[in-house]
Amino acid sequence: MSYINNKGLWGFVGGVIAAAIGTKVVKSPATRKLAVQGLSKAMLIQQKAVEQLANIREEAQDLCHEAAAENRKPEQ
């Protein structure tokens, strides 16, 4: 009877069941497909972010060169 009221035992049993179900879920083809789709979307977002950063950097360099050219012009 003491086993029925033992919270530690039920926690262990619940953990074992959760691990068994989790293993089945992780190994399922549907989970793999979702993971691959999520990763591919994340990679696309990363590529777009890198492109945007490169564009921002080029624009900043252009502005810097224009400002330097303005500062080199003789005052009129």
CSV table of C-alpha atoms in Angstrom, one decimal:
chain,number,residue,atom,x,y,z
A,1,MET,CA,0.0,0.0,0.0
A,2,SER,CA,2.9,2.4,0.7
A,3,TYR,CA,3.9,2.1,-3.0
A,4,ILE,CA,0.6,3.6,-4.2
A,5,ASN,CA,1.1,6.8,-2.1
A,6,ASN,CA,4.8,7.1,-2.9
A,7,LYS,CA,5.2,10.3,-5.0
A,8,GLY,CA,8.8,9.5,-5.9
A,9,LEU,CA,7.8,6.2,-7.4
A,10,TRP,CA,5.0,7.8,-9.5
A,11,GLY,CA,7.5,10.5,-10.6
A,12,PHE,CA,9.9,7.9,-11.8
A,13,VAL,CA,7.2,5.9,-13.5
A,14,GLY,CA,5.9,9.1,-15.2
A,15,GLY,CA,9.5,9.9,-16.3
A,16,VAL,CA,10.0,6.5,-17.8
A,17,ILE,CA,6.7,6.8,-19.7
A,18,ALA,CA,7.5,10.3,-20.9
A,19,ALA,CA,10.9,9.2,-22.1
A,20,ALA,CA,9.4,6.3,-24.0
A,21,ILE,CA,6.8,8.5,-25.7
A,22,GLY,CA,9.4,11.2,-26.3
A,23,THR,CA,11.7,8.7,-28.0
A,24,LYS,CA,8.9,7.6,-30.3
A,25,VAL,CA,8.0,11.2,-31.2
A,26,VAL,CA,11.6,12.2,-31.9
A,27,LYS,CA,12.2,9.2,-34.2
A,28,SER,CA,8.9,9.7,-36.1
A,29,PRO,CA,9.1,10.8,-39.8
A,30,ALA,CA,6.6,13.6,-39.2
A,31,THR,CA,8.9,15.1,-36.5
A,32,ARG,CA,11.9,14.8,-38.7
A,33,LYS,CA,10.0,16.5,-41.6
A,34,LEU,CA,9.0,19.4,-39.3
A,35,ALA,CA,12.5,19.8,-37.9
A,36,VAL,CA,14.0,19.9,-41.4
A,37,GLN,CA,11.4,22.5,-42.5
A,38,GLY,CA,12.0,24.6,-39.4
A,39,LEU,CA,15.8,24.5,-40.0
A,40,SER,CA,15.5,25.4,-43.6
A,41,LYS,CA,13.3,28.4,-42.8
A,42,ALA,CA,15.8,29.5,-40.1
A,43,MET,CA,18.6,29.2,-42.7
A,44,LEU,CA,16.7,31.3,-45.2
A,45,ILE,CA,16.1,34.0,-42.5
A,46,GLN,CA,19.8,33.9,-41.7
A,47,GLN,CA,20.8,34.4,-45.3
A,48,LYS,CA,18.4,37.3,-45.7
A,49,ALA,CA,19.8,38.9,-42.5
A,50,VAL,CA,23.3,38.5,-43.8
A,51,GLU,CA,22.3,40.2,-47.1
A,52,GLN,CA,20.6,43.0,-45.3
A,53,LEU,CA,23.6,43.5,-43.1
A,54,ALA,CA,25.9,43.6,-46.1
A,55,ASN,CA,23.6,46.2,-47.8
A,56,ILE,CA,23.6,48.4,-44.6
A,57,ARG,CA,27.4,48.2,-44.4
A,58,GLU,CA,27.8,49.2,-48.1
A,59,GLU,CA,25.4,52.2,-47.6
A,60,ALA,CA,27.3,53.2,-44.5
A,61,GLN,CA,30.6,53.0,-46.3
A,62,ASP,CA,29.2,55.1,-49.1
A,63,LEU,CA,28.0,57.7,-46.7
A,64,CYS,CA,31.3,57.7,-45.0
A,65,HIS,CA,33.2,58.2,-48.3
A,66,GLU,CA,30.8,61.0,-49.3
A,67,ALA,CA,31.2,62.8,-46.0
A,68,ALA,CA,35.0,62.5,-46.3
A,69,ALA,CA,34.9,63.9,-49.8
A,70,GLU,CA,32.7,66.8,-48.6
A,71,ASN,CA,35.2,67.6,-45.8
A,72,ARG,CA,38.1,67.6,-48.3
A,73,LYS,CA,36.5,70.2,-50.6
A,74,PRO,CA,37.9,73.7,-50.2
A,75,GLU,CA,35.5,76.2,-48.7
A,76,GLN,CA,33.9,78.5,-51.3
